CSV table of N, CA, C and O and ligand atoms in Angstrom, one decimal:
chain,number,residue,atom,x,y,z
A,65,UNK,N,120.0,63.2,90.2
A,65,UNK,CA,120.7,64.5,89.8
A,65,UNK,C,120.1,65.6,90.7
A,65,UNK,O,118.9,65.6,91.0
A,66,UNK,N,121.0,66.5,91.1
A,66,UNK,CA,120.5,67.6,92.0
A,66,UNK,C,119.7,68.6,91.3
A,66,UNK,O,119.9,68.9,90.2
A,67,UNK,N,118.8,69.1,92.0
A,67,UNK,CA,117.9,70.1,91.5
A,67,UNK,C,118.6,71.5,91.7
A,67,UNK,O,119.3,71.7,92.6
A,68,UNK,N,118.3,72.4,90.7
A,68,UNK,CA,119.0,73.7,90.8
A,68,UNK,C,118.0,74.7,91.4
A,68,UNK,O,116.8,74.7,91.1
A,69,UNK,N,118.6,75.5,92.4
A,69,UNK,CA,117.8,76.5,93.0
A,69,UNK,C,117.3,77.5,92.0
A,69,UNK,O,118.1,78.0,91.2
A,70,UNK,N,116.0,77.8,92.0
A,70,UNK,CA,115.4,78.7,91.0
A,70,UNK,C,115.9,80.1,91.2
A,70,UNK,O,115.7,81.0,90.4
A,71,UNK,N,116.4,80.4,92.4
A,71,UNK,CA,116.9,81.7,92.7
A,71,UNK,C,118.3,82.0,92.4
A,71,UNK,O,118.7,82.9,91.7
A,72,UNK,N,119.2,81.1,92.9
A,72,UNK,CA,120.6,81.3,92.8
A,72,UNK,C,121.3,80.3,91.9
A,72,UNK,O,122.4,80.5,91.4
A,73,UNK,N,120.5,79.2,91.6
A,73,UNK,CA,121.1,78.2,90.6
A,73,UNK,C,122.0,77.2,91.3
A,73,UNK,O,122.5,76.3,90.6
A,74,UNK,N,122.1,77.3,92.6
A,74,UNK,CA,123.0,76.3,93.2
A,74,UNK,C,122.2,75.0,93.4
A,74,UNK,O,121.0,75.0,93.4
A,75,UNK,N,122.9,73.9,93.5
A,75,UNK,CA,122.3,72.6,93.7
A,75,UNK,C,121.5,72.6,95.0
A,75,UNK,O,121.9,73.1,96.0
A,76,UNK,N,120.3,72.0,94.9
A,76,UNK,CA,119.4,72.0,96.1
A,76,UNK,C,119.5,70.7,96.8
A,76,UNK,O,119.3,69.6,96.2
A,77,UNK,N,119.7,70.7,98.1
A,77,UNK,CA,119.7,69.4,98.9
A,77,UNK,C,118.4,68.8,98.8
A,77,UNK,O,117.4,69.4,98.6
A,78,UNK,N,118.3,67.4,99.0
A,78,UNK,CA,117.1,66.7,98.9
A,78,UNK,C,116.1,67.2,100.0
A,78,UNK,O,116.5,67.7,101.0
A,79,UNK,N,114.8,67.1,99.7
A,79,UNK,CA,113.7,67.6,100.5
A,79,UNK,C,113.8,67.0,101.9
A,79,UNK,O,113.5,67.7,102.9
A,80,UNK,N,114.3,65.8,102.0
A,80,UNK,CA,114.4,65.2,103.4
A,80,UNK,C,115.3,65.9,104.3
A,80,UNK,O,115.2,65.8,105.5
A,81,UNK,N,116.3,66.6,103.8
A,81,UNK,CA,117.2,67.3,104.7
A,81,UNK,C,117.3,68.8,104.4
A,81,UNK,O,118.3,69.5,104.6
A,82,UNK,N,116.2,69.3,103.8
A,82,UNK,CA,116.2,70.7,103.4
A,82,UNK,C,114.8,71.2,103.5
A,82,UNK,O,113.9,71.0,102.7
A,83,UNK,N,114.5,72.0,104.6
A,83,UNK,CA,113.2,72.4,104.8
A,83,UNK,C,112.8,73.6,103.9
A,83,UNK,O,111.7,74.1,103.9
A,84,UNK,N,113.8,74.1,103.2
A,84,UNK,CA,113.5,75.2,102.3
A,84,UNK,C,113.2,74.7,100.9
A,84,UNK,O,113.1,75.5,100.0
A,85,UNK,N,113.2,73.4,100.7
A,85,UNK,CA,112.9,72.8,99.4
A,85,UNK,C,111.7,73.5,98.8
A,85,UNK,O,110.8,73.8,99.5
A,86,UNK,N,111.7,73.8,97.5
A,86,UNK,CA,112.7,73.4,96.5
A,86,UNK,C,113.8,74.4,96.3
A,86,UNK,O,114.5,74.5,95.3
A,87,UNK,N,114.0,75.2,97.3
A,87,UNK,CA,115.1,76.2,97.2
A,87,UNK,C,116.3,75.7,98.0
A,87,UNK,O,116.2,74.7,98.8
A,88,UNK,N,117.5,76.3,97.8
A,88,UNK,CA,118.7,75.7,98.4
A,88,UNK,C,118.8,76.1,99.8
A,88,UNK,O,119.5,75.5,100.6
A,89,UNK,N,118.1,77.2,100.2
A,89,UNK,CA,118.2,77.7,101.6
A,89,UNK,C,117.0,78.6,101.9
A,89,UNK,O,116.2,79.0,101.0
A,90,UNK,N,116.9,78.9,103.2
A,90,UNK,CA,115.7,79.7,103.6
A,90,UNK,C,115.8,81.1,102.9
A,90,UNK,O,114.9,81.7,102.6
A,91,UNK,N,117.1,81.5,102.8
A,91,UNK,CA,117.3,82.9,102.2
A,91,UNK,C,116.7,82.9,100.8
A,91,UNK,O,116.0,83.9,100.5
A,92,UNK,N,116.9,81.9,100.0
A,92,UNK,CA,116.4,81.9,98.6
A,92,UNK,C,114.9,81.8,98.7
A,92,UNK,O,114.2,82.3,97.8
A,93,UNK,N,114.4,81.0,99.6
A,93,UNK,CA,113.0,80.8,99.7
A,93,UNK,C,112.3,82.1,100.0
A,93,UNK,O,111.3,82.5,99.4
A,94,UNK,N,112.9,82.9,100.9
A,94,UNK,CA,112.3,84.2,101.2
A,94,UNK,C,112.5,85.2,100.1
A,94,UNK,O,111.6,86.0,99.8
A,95,UNK,N,113.6,85.1,99.4
A,95,UNK,CA,113.8,86.0,98.2
A,95,UNK,C,112.7,85.7,97.2
A,95,UNK,O,112.1,86.6,96.6
A,96,UNK,N,112.4,84.4,97.0
A,96,UNK,CA,111.3,84.1,96.0
A,96,UNK,C,110.0,84.6,96.5
A,96,UNK,O,109.2,85.2,95.7
A,97,UNK,N,109.7,84.5,97.8
A,97,UNK,CA,108.5,84.9,98.4
A,97,UNK,C,108.4,86.5,98.2
A,97,UNK,O,107.3,87.0,97.7
A,98,UNK,N,109.4,87.2,98.5
A,98,UNK,CA,109.4,88.6,98.3
A,98,UNK,C,109.2,89.0,96.9
A,98,UNK,O,108.5,90.0,96.6
A,99,UNK,N,109.8,88.2,96.0
A,99,UNK,CA,109.6,88.5,94.6
A,99,UNK,C,108.2,88.4,94.2
A,99,UNK,O,107.6,89.3,93.5
A,100,UNK,N,107.5,87.3,94.7
A,100,UNK,CA,106.1,87.2,94.3
A,100,UNK,C,105.3,88.3,94.9
A,100,UNK,O,104.4,88.8,94.2
A,101,UNK,N,105.6,88.6,96.1
A,101,UNK,CA,104.8,89.7,96.7
A,101,UNK,C,105.0,91.0,96.0
A,101,UNK,O,104.0,91.8,95.7
A,102,UNK,N,106.2,91.3,95.6
A,102,UNK,CA,106.5,92.5,94.8
A,102,UNK,C,105.7,92.5,93.5
A,102,UNK,O,105.2,93.6,93.2
A,103,UNK,N,105.6,91.4,92.9
A,103,UNK,CA,104.9,91.4,91.6
A,103,UNK,C,103.4,91.5,91.9
A,103,UNK,O,102.7,92.1,91.1
A,104,UNK,N,103.0,91.0,93.0
A,104,UNK,CA,101.6,91.1,93.3
A,104,UNK,C,101.1,92.5,93.4
A,104,UNK,O,100.0,92.9,93.0
A,105,UNK,N,102.0,93.3,94.0
A,105,UNK,CA,101.7,94.7,94.3
A,105,UNK,C,101.5,95.4,92.9
A,105,UNK,O,100.8,96.4,92.8
A,106,UNK,N,102.3,94.9,91.9
A,106,UNK,CA,102.3,95.7,90.7
A,106,UNK,C,101.1,95.2,89.8
A,106,UNK,O,100.7,96.0,88.9
A,107,UNK,N,100.5,94.1,90.1
A,107,UNK,CA,99.4,93.6,89.3
A,107,UNK,C,98.2,94.5,89.2
A,107,UNK,O,97.7,94.8,88.1
A,108,UNK,N,97.7,95.0,90.4
A,108,UNK,CA,96.5,95.9,90.3
A,108,UNK,C,96.5,97.0,89.4
A,108,UNK,O,95.5,97.4,88.7
A,109,UNK,N,97.7,97.6,89.2
A,109,UNK,CA,97.8,98.7,88.2
A,109,UNK,C,99.0,99.6,88.5
A,109,UNK,O,99.5,99.5,89.6
A,110,UNK,N,99.4,100.3,87.5
A,110,UNK,CA,100.6,101.2,87.7
A,110,UNK,C,100.4,102.3,88.7
A,110,UNK,O,101.3,102.8,89.2
A,111,UNK,N,99.1,102.6,89.0
A,111,UNK,CA,98.9,103.7,90.0
A,111,UNK,C,99.2,103.2,91.4
A,111,UNK,O,99.8,103.9,92.2
A,112,UNK,N,98.8,102.0,91.7
A,112,UNK,CA,99.1,101.5,93.1
A,112,UNK,C,100.6,101.3,93.2
A,112,UNK,O,101.3,100.8,92.3
A,113,UNK,N,101.1,101.7,94.3
A,113,UNK,CA,102.6,101.5,94.5
A,113,UNK,C,103.3,102.8,94.2
A,113,UNK,O,104.5,102.8,94.2
A,114,UNK,N,102.6,103.9,94.1
A,114,UNK,CA,103.2,105.2,93.9
A,114,UNK,C,103.8,105.7,95.2
A,114,UNK,O,104.5,106.6,95.2
A,115,UNK,N,103.3,105.1,96.3
A,115,UNK,CA,103.7,105.6,97.6
A,115,UNK,C,102.6,106.6,98.1
A,115,UNK,O,102.7,107.1,99.2
A,116,UNK,N,101.6,106.8,97.3
A,116,UNK,CA,100.6,107.8,97.7
A,116,UNK,C,99.4,107.0,98.2
A,116,UNK,O,98.7,106.3,97.5
A,117,UNK,N,99.1,107.0,99.5
A,117,UNK,CA,98.1,106.2,100.1
A,117,UNK,C,96.7,107.0,100.0
A,117,UNK,O,95.7,106.5,99.7
A,118,UNK,N,96.8,108.3,100.3
A,118,UNK,CA,95.6,109.1,100.3
A,118,UNK,C,95.5,109.8,98.9
A,118,UNK,O,96.4,110.4,98.5
A,119,UNK,N,94.4,109.5,98.3
A,119,UNK,CA,94.1,110.1,97.0
A,119,UNK,C,94.1,111.6,97.1
A,119,UNK,O,93.2,112.1,97.8
A,120,UNK,N,95.0,112.3,96.4
A,120,UNK,CA,94.9,113.7,96.5
A,120,UNK,C,93.8,114.3,95.7
A,120,UNK,O,93.6,114.0,94.6
A,121,UNK,N,93.0,115.1,96.3
A,121,UNK,CA,91.8,115.7,95.6
A,121,UNK,C,92.3,116.7,94.6
A,121,UNK,O,93.3,117.4,94.8
A,122,UNK,N,91.6,116.8,93.5
A,122,UNK,CA,92.0,117.7,92.4
A,122,UNK,C,91.8,119.1,92.9
A,122,UNK,O,90.9,119.4,93.7
A,123,UNK,N,92.7,120.0,92.5
A,123,UNK,CA,92.7,121.4,92.9
A,123,UNK,C,91.4,122.0,92.4
A,123,UNK,O,91.3,122.5,91.3
A,124,UNK,N,90.4,122.0,93.2
A,124,UNK,CA,89.1,122.6,92.8
A,124,UNK,C,88.9,124.0,93.5
A,124,UNK,O,89.3,124.1,94.6
A,125,UNK,N,88.4,124.9,92.7
A,125,UNK,CA,88.2,126.2,93.3
A,125,UNK,C,87.2,126.2,94.4
A,125,UNK,O,86.2,125.6,94.4
A,126,UNK,N,87.6,127.0,95.4
A,126,UNK,CA,86.7,127.0,96.6
A,126,UNK,C,85.5,128.0,96.4
A,126,UNK,O,84.4,127.8,96.9
A,127,UNK,N,85.7,129.0,95.6
A,127,UNK,CA,84.7,130.0,95.4
A,127,UNK,C,84.8,130.9,96.6
A,127,UNK,O,83.9,131.8,96.8
A,128,UNK,N,85.8,130.7,97.4
A,128,UNK,CA,85.9,131.5,98.6
A,128,UNK,C,86.9,132.6,98.5
A,128,UNK,O,87.3,133.3,99.4
A,129,UNK,N,87.3,132.8,97.2
A,129,UNK,CA,88.4,133.7,96.9
A,129,UNK,C,88.0,135.2,97.0
A,129,UNK,O,88.8,136.0,97.3
A,130,UNK,N,86.8,135.5,96.6
A,130,UNK,CA,86.3,136.8,96.5
A,130,UNK,C,86.2,137.4,97.9
A,130,UNK,O,86.7,138.5,98.1
B,1222,ZN,ZN1,119.5,79.4,96.3
């Protein structure tokens, strides 16, 4: 019985003739990889992934105002 692609659900060709096994195609294999990477980025915490690479310093008074 054919295996179902975990990404798109299509029948997966046997490993012997499918280098993207256990996915149906390279495309689905990459999609799965991207999915994993995407989740990995979210694991460290909700703060990471805001798009802010440099931590913005809190607005502290300079004392230079007078
Ligand atoms: Zn697929």
